Coordinates of C-alpha atoms in Angstrom, one line a residue:
X1 CA 11.6 25.8 -20.4
X2 CA 12.9 24.4 -23.7
X3 CA 9.4 23.2 -24.6
X4 CA 8.1 25.3 -27.6
X5 CA 5.4 27.8 -26.9
X6 CA 2.5 29.4 -28.6
X7 CA 0.1 32.1 -27.3
X8 CA 1.8 31.8 -23.8
X9 CA 1.2 28.0 -23.8
X10 CA 4.3 25.8 -23.4
X11 CA 4.0 22.8 -25.7
X12 CA 5.3 19.3 -24.9
X13 CA 4.7 15.8 -26.2
X14 CA 3.9 14.4 -22.7
X15 CA 2.6 16.0 -19.6
X16 CA 2.9 14.0 -16.4
X17 CA 1.0 15.1 -13.3
X18 CA 2.6 13.8 -10.1
X19 CA 6.3 13.2 -9.3
X20 CA 5.9 10.1 -7.3
X21 CA 7.3 6.6 -8.0
X22 CA 5.1 6.0 -11.0
X23 CA 5.4 9.5 -12.4
X24 CA 9.2 9.5 -12.2
X25 CA 9.5 6.1 -13.8
X26 CA 7.1 7.2 -16.6
X27 CA 9.0 10.4 -17.2
X28 CA 12.3 8.5 -17.6
X29 CA 10.7 6.1 -20.1
X30 CA 9.0 8.8 -22.2
X31 CA 12.1 10.9 -22.4
X32 CA 14.2 7.8 -23.4
X33 CA 11.9 7.5 -26.4
X34 CA 12.7 11.1 -27.4
X35 CA 9.4 12.5 -26.2
X36 CA 9.5 16.1 -24.9
X37 CA 8.4 15.3 -21.4
X38 CA 7.3 17.6 -18.6
X39 CA 6.5 16.4 -15.1
X40 CA 4.5 18.7 -13.0
X41 CA 4.1 18.4 -9.2
X42 CA 3.0 20.7 -6.3
X43 CA 5.9 19.5 -4.1
X44 CA 9.3 21.2 -4.0
X45 CA 11.1 17.8 -4.3
X46 CA 10.1 14.7 -6.3
X47 CA 9.2 11.4 -4.7
X48 CA 7.9 12.6 -1.4
X49 CA 6.1 9.4 -0.6
X50 CA 9.2 7.4 -1.6
X51 CA 11.3 9.5 0.8
X52 CA 9.2 8.7 3.9
X53 CA 8.3 5.1 3.1
X54 CA 9.5 2.5 5.5
X55 CA 10.6 5.2 8.0
X56 CA 13.1 6.4 5.4
X57 CA 14.3 2.9 4.4
X58 CA 11.8 2.0 1.7
X59 CA 10.8 -1.6 0.9
X60 CA 11.4 -0.9 -2.8
X61 CA 10.3 -4.2 -4.3
X62 CA 9.6 -7.9 -3.7
X63 CA 11.2 -10.6 -5.8
X64 CA 8.2 -12.9 -5.3
X65 CA 5.7 -10.5 -6.7
X66 CA 2.6 -12.0 -8.4
X67 CA -0.9 -10.9 -9.4
X68 CA -2.3 -12.7 -6.2
X69 CA -0.5 -10.1 -4.1
X70 CA -2.9 -7.3 -5.2
X71 CA -6.4 -6.3 -4.4
X72 CA -8.1 -5.2 -7.6
X73 CA -11.6 -5.7 -9.0
X74 CA -10.0 -7.4 -12.0
X75 CA -7.4 -9.8 -10.6
X76 CA -5.7 -10.2 -14.0
X77 CA -5.2 -6.5 -14.6
X78 CA -1.7 -6.2 -13.1
X79 CA -0.1 -9.1 -15.0
X80 CA 1.0 -7.4 -18.1
X81 CA 2.7 -4.4 -16.4
X82 CA 4.4 -6.6 -13.8
X83 CA 5.8 -8.7 -16.7
X84 CA 7.0 -5.7 -18.6
X85 CA 9.0 -4.3 -15.6
X86 CA 10.0 -6.8 -13.1
X87 CA 11.7 -6.6 -9.7
X88 CA 15.0 -7.6 -11.4
X89 CA 14.6 -4.5 -13.7
X90 CA 14.4 -2.3 -10.6
X91 CA 17.4 -4.1 -9.0
X92 CA 19.3 -3.2 -12.2
X93 CA 18.3 0.4 -11.8
X94 CA 19.6 0.4 -8.2
X95 CA 22.9 -1.2 -9.3
X96 CA 23.3 1.5 -12.1
X97 CA 23.2 4.1 -9.3
X98 CA 25.4 2.1 -6.9
X99 CA 22.5 2.0 -4.4
X100 CA 22.6 -1.0 -2.0
X101 CA 19.6 -3.3 -1.8
X102 CA 19.1 -5.4 1.4
X103 CA 17.3 -8.7 1.4
X104 CA 15.1 -8.8 4.5
X105 CA 13.6 -12.2 3.8
X106 CA 10.3 -13.2 2.2
X107 CA 11.4 -11.5 -1.1
X108 CA 11.4 -8.1 0.5
X109 CA 14.2 -5.8 -0.7
X110 CA 15.0 -2.6 1.1
X111 CA 17.0 0.5 0.4
X112 CA 19.3 1.9 3.0
X113 CA 18.0 5.4 2.3
X114 CA 14.7 6.0 0.5
X115 CA 15.8 9.5 -0.2
X116 CA 18.6 8.2 -2.4
X117 CA 16.1 6.2 -4.5
X118 CA 13.9 9.3 -5.1
X119 CA 16.9 11.4 -6.0
X120 CA 18.4 8.7 -8.4
X121 CA 15.1 8.5 -10.2
X122 CA 15.0 12.3 -10.6
X123 CA 18.6 12.5 -11.8
X124 CA 18.1 9.8 -14.3
X125 CA 15.0 11.3 -15.8
X126 CA 16.7 14.7 -16.0
X127 CA 19.8 13.2 -17.6
X128 CA 17.7 11.6 -20.4
X129 CA 15.9 14.9 -21.1
X130 CA 12.8 15.0 -19.0
X131 CA 11.9 18.4 -17.6
X132 CA 10.3 19.3 -14.2
X133 CA 8.0 22.0 -13.0
X134 CA 8.1 21.5 -9.2
X135 CA 6.3 23.6 -6.6
X136 CA 3.6 24.1 -9.2
X137 CA -0.1 24.1 -8.4
X138 CA -2.2 22.2 -10.8
X139 CA -5.5 24.0 -11.3
X140 CA -7.3 22.2 -14.1
X141 CA -6.7 19.6 -16.9
X142 CA -8.9 19.2 -20.0
X143 CA -8.9 17.9 -23.6
X144 CA -7.6 20.5 -26.0
X145 CA -8.3 19.4 -29.6
X146 CA -6.4 16.1 -30.2
X147 CA -4.3 16.7 -27.1
X148 CA -4.5 18.0 -23.5
X149 CA -4.2 21.3 -21.7
X150 CA -3.1 21.7 -18.0
X151 CA -3.6 25.1 -16.2
X152 CA -1.2 25.8 -13.4
X153 CA -0.2 28.8 -11.3
X154 CA 3.0 28.9 -13.5
X155 CA 1.2 29.0 -16.8
X156 CA -0.5 26.8 -19.3
X157 CA 1.0 23.6 -20.7
X158 CA -0.2 21.5 -23.5
X159 CA 0.7 18.0 -24.6
X160 CA -0.3 15.3 -27.0
X161 CA -0.4 12.8 -24.1
X162 CA -1.4 13.3 -20.4
X163 CA -0.4 10.9 -17.6
X164 CA -2.2 11.1 -14.3
X165 CA 0.2 9.9 -11.6
X166 CA -1.1 11.9 -8.7
X167 CA -1.6 9.0 -6.3
X168 CA -4.2 8.9 -3.5
X169 CA -4.8 10.9 -0.3
X170 CA -2.8 8.6 1.9
X171 CA 0.0 10.4 3.7
X172 CA -1.7 13.9 3.5
X173 CA 1.2 15.2 5.7
X174 CA 3.4 15.2 2.6
X175 CA 0.7 17.0 0.6
X176 CA -1.2 14.0 -0.9
X177 CA -4.7 14.8 -2.0
X178 CA -7.5 13.3 -4.1
X179 CA -6.9 15.6 -7.0
X180 CA -6.1 12.7 -9.3
X181 CA -9.5 11.1 -8.9
X182 CA -11.2 14.4 -9.5
X183 CA -9.3 14.9 -12.8
X184 CA -9.9 11.3 -13.9
X185 CA -13.6 11.7 -13.3
X186 CA -13.7 14.9 -15.4
X187 CA -12.4 12.8 -18.3
X188 CA -15.2 10.3 -17.8
X189 CA -13.2 7.7 -15.8
X190 CA -15.2 6.1 -13.1
X191 CA -13.7 5.4 -9.7
X192 CA -14.4 2.6 -7.3
X193 CA -15.1 3.1 -3.6
X194 CA -12.0 4.5 -1.9
X195 CA -10.8 4.0 1.7
X196 CA -7.6 3.9 3.7
X197 CA -5.5 0.8 3.2
X198 CA -2.5 -0.8 5.0
X199 CA -3.7 1.1 8.0
X200 CA -3.9 0.4 11.8
X201 CA -7.3 -0.7 13.1
X202 CA -9.0 0.9 16.1
X203 CA -10.5 -1.0 19.0
X204 CA -14.2 -0.8 19.9
X205 CA -15.2 0.1 23.4
X206 CA -15.1 -3.5 24.7
X207 CA -11.5 -4.1 23.7
X208 CA -10.1 -0.6 24.0
X209 CA -9.0 -1.1 27.6
X210 CA -7.1 -4.3 26.7
X211 CA -5.3 -2.6 23.8
X212 CA -4.3 0.3 26.0
X213 CA -3.0 -2.0 28.7
X214 CA -1.1 -4.1 26.2
X215 CA 0.4 -1.2 24.3
X216 CA 3.8 -2.2 22.9
X217 CA 3.3 -5.9 23.1
X218 CA 3.4 -7.9 19.9
X219 CA 2.8 -11.5 18.9
X220 CA 2.5 -13.6 15.7
X221 CA -1.1 -14.0 14.6
X222 CA -3.3 -15.1 11.7
X223 CA -6.3 -12.8 10.9
X224 CA -9.3 -13.7 8.8
X225 CA -12.6 -12.0 8.2
X226 CA -15.8 -13.7 9.3
X227 CA -16.4 -14.9 5.7
X228 CA -13.0 -16.7 5.9
X229 CA -12.1 -15.9 2.2
X230 CA -8.9 -14.1 3.0
X231 CA -6.2 -14.4 5.7
X232 CA -3.3 -12.3 6.9
X233 CA -0.3 -13.7 8.8
X234 CA 2.5 -12.0 10.6
X235 CA 3.1 -9.8 13.7
X236 CA 0.4 -7.9 15.5
X237 CA 1.2 -4.9 17.7
X238 CA -1.0 -3.5 20.4
X239 CA -1.3 0.3 20.4
X240 CA -3.0 2.6 22.8
X241 CA -5.9 2.9 20.3
X242 CA -6.1 -0.6 18.8
X243 CA -3.9 -2.9 16.8
X244 CA -1.2 -2.5 14.2
X245 CA 1.7 -4.4 12.7
X246 CA 2.1 -6.2 9.4
X247 CA -0.7 -8.7 9.9
X248 CA -3.2 -6.0 10.8
X249 CA -2.1 -3.6 8.0
X250 CA -2.7 -6.4 5.5
X251 CA -6.0 -7.3 7.2
X252 CA -7.2 -3.7 6.6
X253 CA -7.2 -4.5 2.9
X254 CA -10.1 -6.9 3.3
X255 CA -11.8 -5.6 6.5
X256 CA -15.0 -3.6 6.0
X257 CA -16.9 -1.4 8.5
X258 CA -18.9 -3.5 10.9
X259 CA -17.1 -6.7 10.1
X260 CA -15.7 -8.9 12.9
X261 CA -12.2 -10.3 12.4
X262 CA -11.2 -13.7 13.7
X263 CA -7.7 -13.6 15.2
X264 CA -5.7 -16.8 15.7
X265 CA -3.5 -15.8 18.7
X266 CA -1.6 -19.0 18.5
X267 CA -1.2 -20.0 14.9
X268 CA 0.2 -23.5 14.5
X269 CA 0.2 -24.1 18.3
X270 CA -1.5 -27.3 19.6
X271 CA -3.1 -25.9 22.8
X272 CA -4.1 -29.3 24.1
X273 CA -0.6 -30.6 23.8
X274 CA 0.7 -27.6 25.7
X275 CA -1.8 -28.2 28.5
X276 CA -0.9 -31.9 28.7
X277 CA 2.8 -31.1 28.9
X278 CA 2.3 -29.0 32.1
X279 CA -0.7 -30.6 33.9
X280 CA 0.2 -29.1 37.3
X281 CA 0.9 -25.6 36.1
X282 CA -1.8 -22.9 36.5
X283 CA -3.6 -22.1 33.2
X284 CA -2.5 -18.5 33.1
X285 CA 1.1 -19.7 33.6
X286 CA 0.8 -22.2 30.8
X287 CA -0.6 -19.6 28.5
X288 CA 2.1 -17.2 29.7
X289 CA 4.7 -19.4 28.0
X290 CA 2.8 -19.1 24.7
X291 CA 1.5 -15.5 24.8
X292 CA 2.7 -12.2 26.3
X293 CA 2.0 -12.6 30.0
X294 CA -0.3 -9.7 30.3
X295 CA -2.4 -11.0 27.5
X296 CA -2.5 -14.5 29.0
X297 CA -3.6 -13.0 32.3
X298 CA -6.3 -10.9 30.7
X299 CA -7.7 -13.9 28.7
X300 CA -7.8 -16.1 31.8
X301 CA -9.7 -13.4 33.7
X302 CA -12.1 -12.8 30.8
X303 CA -13.0 -16.4 30.2
X304 CA -12.5 -17.6 33.8
X305 CA -9.8 -20.0 33.0
X306 CA -8.3 -20.9 36.4
X307 CA -6.7 -23.7 38.3
X308 CA -4.2 -26.3 37.1
X309 CA -4.2 -27.4 33.5
X310 CA -5.1 -30.9 34.5
X311 CA -8.4 -29.8 36.0
X312 CA -9.7 -28.3 32.8
X313 CA -12.6 -30.3 31.4
X314 CA -12.7 -31.4 27.8
X315 CA -15.6 -29.1 27.1
X316 CA -13.8 -26.1 28.6
X317 CA -10.6 -27.1 26.8
X318 CA -12.4 -27.0 23.5
X319 CA -13.8 -23.6 24.4
X320 CA -10.3 -22.4 25.2
X321 CA -8.9 -23.6 21.9
X322 CA -11.8 -22.0 20.0
X323 CA -11.2 -18.6 21.8
X324 CA -7.4 -18.7 21.3
X325 CA -7.6 -19.7 17.6
X326 CA -10.6 -17.5 16.8
X327 CA -10.4 -14.5 19.1
X328 CA -13.1 -12.0 17.9
X329 CA -12.1 -8.4 17.2
X330 CA -14.6 -5.9 15.8
X331 CA -12.7 -2.7 14.9
X332 CA -14.5 0.6 15.4
X333 CA -12.7 1.9 12.3
X334 CA -9.3 2.7 10.9
X335 CA -6.7 5.2 11.9
X336 CA -7.5 7.1 8.6
X337 CA -5.5 8.4 5.7
X338 CA -3.0 10.1 7.9
X339 CA -1.7 6.6 9.1
X340 CA -2.5 4.7 5.9
X341 CA 0.3 3.7 3.6
X342 CA -2.0 3.4 0.5
X343 CA -5.5 4.2 -0.8
X344 CA -7.7 1.3 -1.5
X345 CA -9.8 1.6 -4.6
X346 CA -9.3 4.1 -7.4
X347 CA -9.8 4.5 -11.1
X348 CA -11.8 1.5 -12.4
X349 CA -9.4 -0.7 -14.3
X350 CA -12.2 -1.8 -16.7
X351 CA -11.7 1.7 -18.3
X352 CA -7.9 1.3 -18.7
X353 CA -5.7 -0.9 -20.9
X354 CA -3.7 -3.4 -18.8
X355 CA -0.9 -3.3 -21.4
X356 CA -0.5 0.5 -21.8
X357 CA -2.4 2.1 -18.9
X358 CA -4.2 4.2 -21.5
X359 CA -7.8 5.1 -21.0
X360 CA -9.8 3.1 -23.5
X361 CA -12.2 5.9 -24.4
X362 CA -9.8 8.8 -24.1
X363 CA -6.9 8.3 -26.4
X364 CA -3.7 9.9 -25.0
X365 CA -4.8 9.8 -21.4
X366 CA -2.9 7.4 -19.1
X367 CA -3.4 6.5 -15.4
X368 CA -0.7 4.9 -13.3
X369 CA 0.3 3.9 -9.8
X370 CA -1.9 4.3 -6.7
X371 CA -4.5 6.3 -8.7
X372 CA -5.7 3.0 -10.1
X373 CA -7.9 0.4 -8.3
X374 CA -4.8 -1.7 -7.6
X375 CA -3.5 -2.1 -4.0
X376 CA -0.7 -4.5 -3.0
X377 CA 0.0 -6.2 0.3
X378 CA 2.7 -4.9 2.6
X379 CA 6.1 -5.9 1.5
X380 CA 7.3 -3.9 -1.5
X381 CA 4.4 -4.7 -3.7
X382 CA 2.9 -1.2 -4.0
X383 CA 6.2 0.4 -5.1
X384 CA 6.8 -2.4 -7.6
X385 CA 3.3 -1.6 -9.0
X386 CA 4.3 2.0 -9.3
X387 CA 7.5 1.2 -11.2
X388 CA 5.8 -1.3 -13.4
X389 CA 2.7 0.8 -14.3
X390 CA 4.8 3.9 -14.8
X391 CA 7.1 1.9 -17.1
X392 CA 4.2 0.5 -19.1
X393 CA 2.7 3.9 -19.7
X394 CA 6.1 5.3 -20.6
X395 CA 6.3 3.0 -23.6
X396 CA 3.2 4.6 -25.1
X397 CA 2.5 8.1 -23.8

């Protein structure tokens, strides 16, 4: 490697641990400032999470991004980085590399091939002068005088700045681990509670048979916790183990163990009006025009809704409306990190500058991307945070 060496230690200006979205962006920016930059990752190819996101067609950004789209103990933390590198800046990157971006509505922009995005980021960083040590096991990282030392199975590297861009343990099938948190904590950075995010929810014993029977069926819903402070809207998909789909994945960001979720099975639908419009029709048939038929039949059997719509008393009609607009679902848990798209929680943002991503009490140490206690909703927000936070750190590392 061109980095100078001393006593078998390769010396750089910046060491970046982790070749994901944030690390690649940071490497490009550091190298563009003339900093001798080395990016170290255990994977053989950079951007593994990018490559598999969205089933290979990553939702790379969202043009409507705002601070309110993120879960973070400090709701203002993301504002500076998002302003420094916007979705339009990322679109410019895609255009530079002749990569198409498809608008799928609601501000969501997708790439045709996620692999192309990862490879373009890699090529651009290399072309500017960043160096890579891929397939390299990171064994330790520590302060070394005014700089930092990283021990690996390929030797020892030192740098004036160290960027932790190792992400979280979601997607362990591509080698993701919690190493970044362990390293951050060794430098005195506190982490908040971590758990799987944007993840399917499992059904408890009472509703497991329903979910198994309804596997593959989907419907638009609105999900809120019993506290009512947050809500998630979109499609819900029944699986053989519970529920998934965009509305559920977003609900996993605010659901906590033991909490009951309230699911509006007919958001925006006036049930009373639907019953009045078909007074002679059997209740299960009326509901079958509004819901998947199997679900309508199950609900009618569970709540003993039978007979023609006209025969339903006002009291029972009110009960039906309450059940349909506030169906109670108490998950038994989540599908875990193997099915989670992100990790909730992370390095406490109170310990990090929102402008530079630098640790306030450890000069030269930076944390970016998923490693921080910043989690976006489904829809391109998490990759945008990776680009933005990586860019911000790249201006200072």
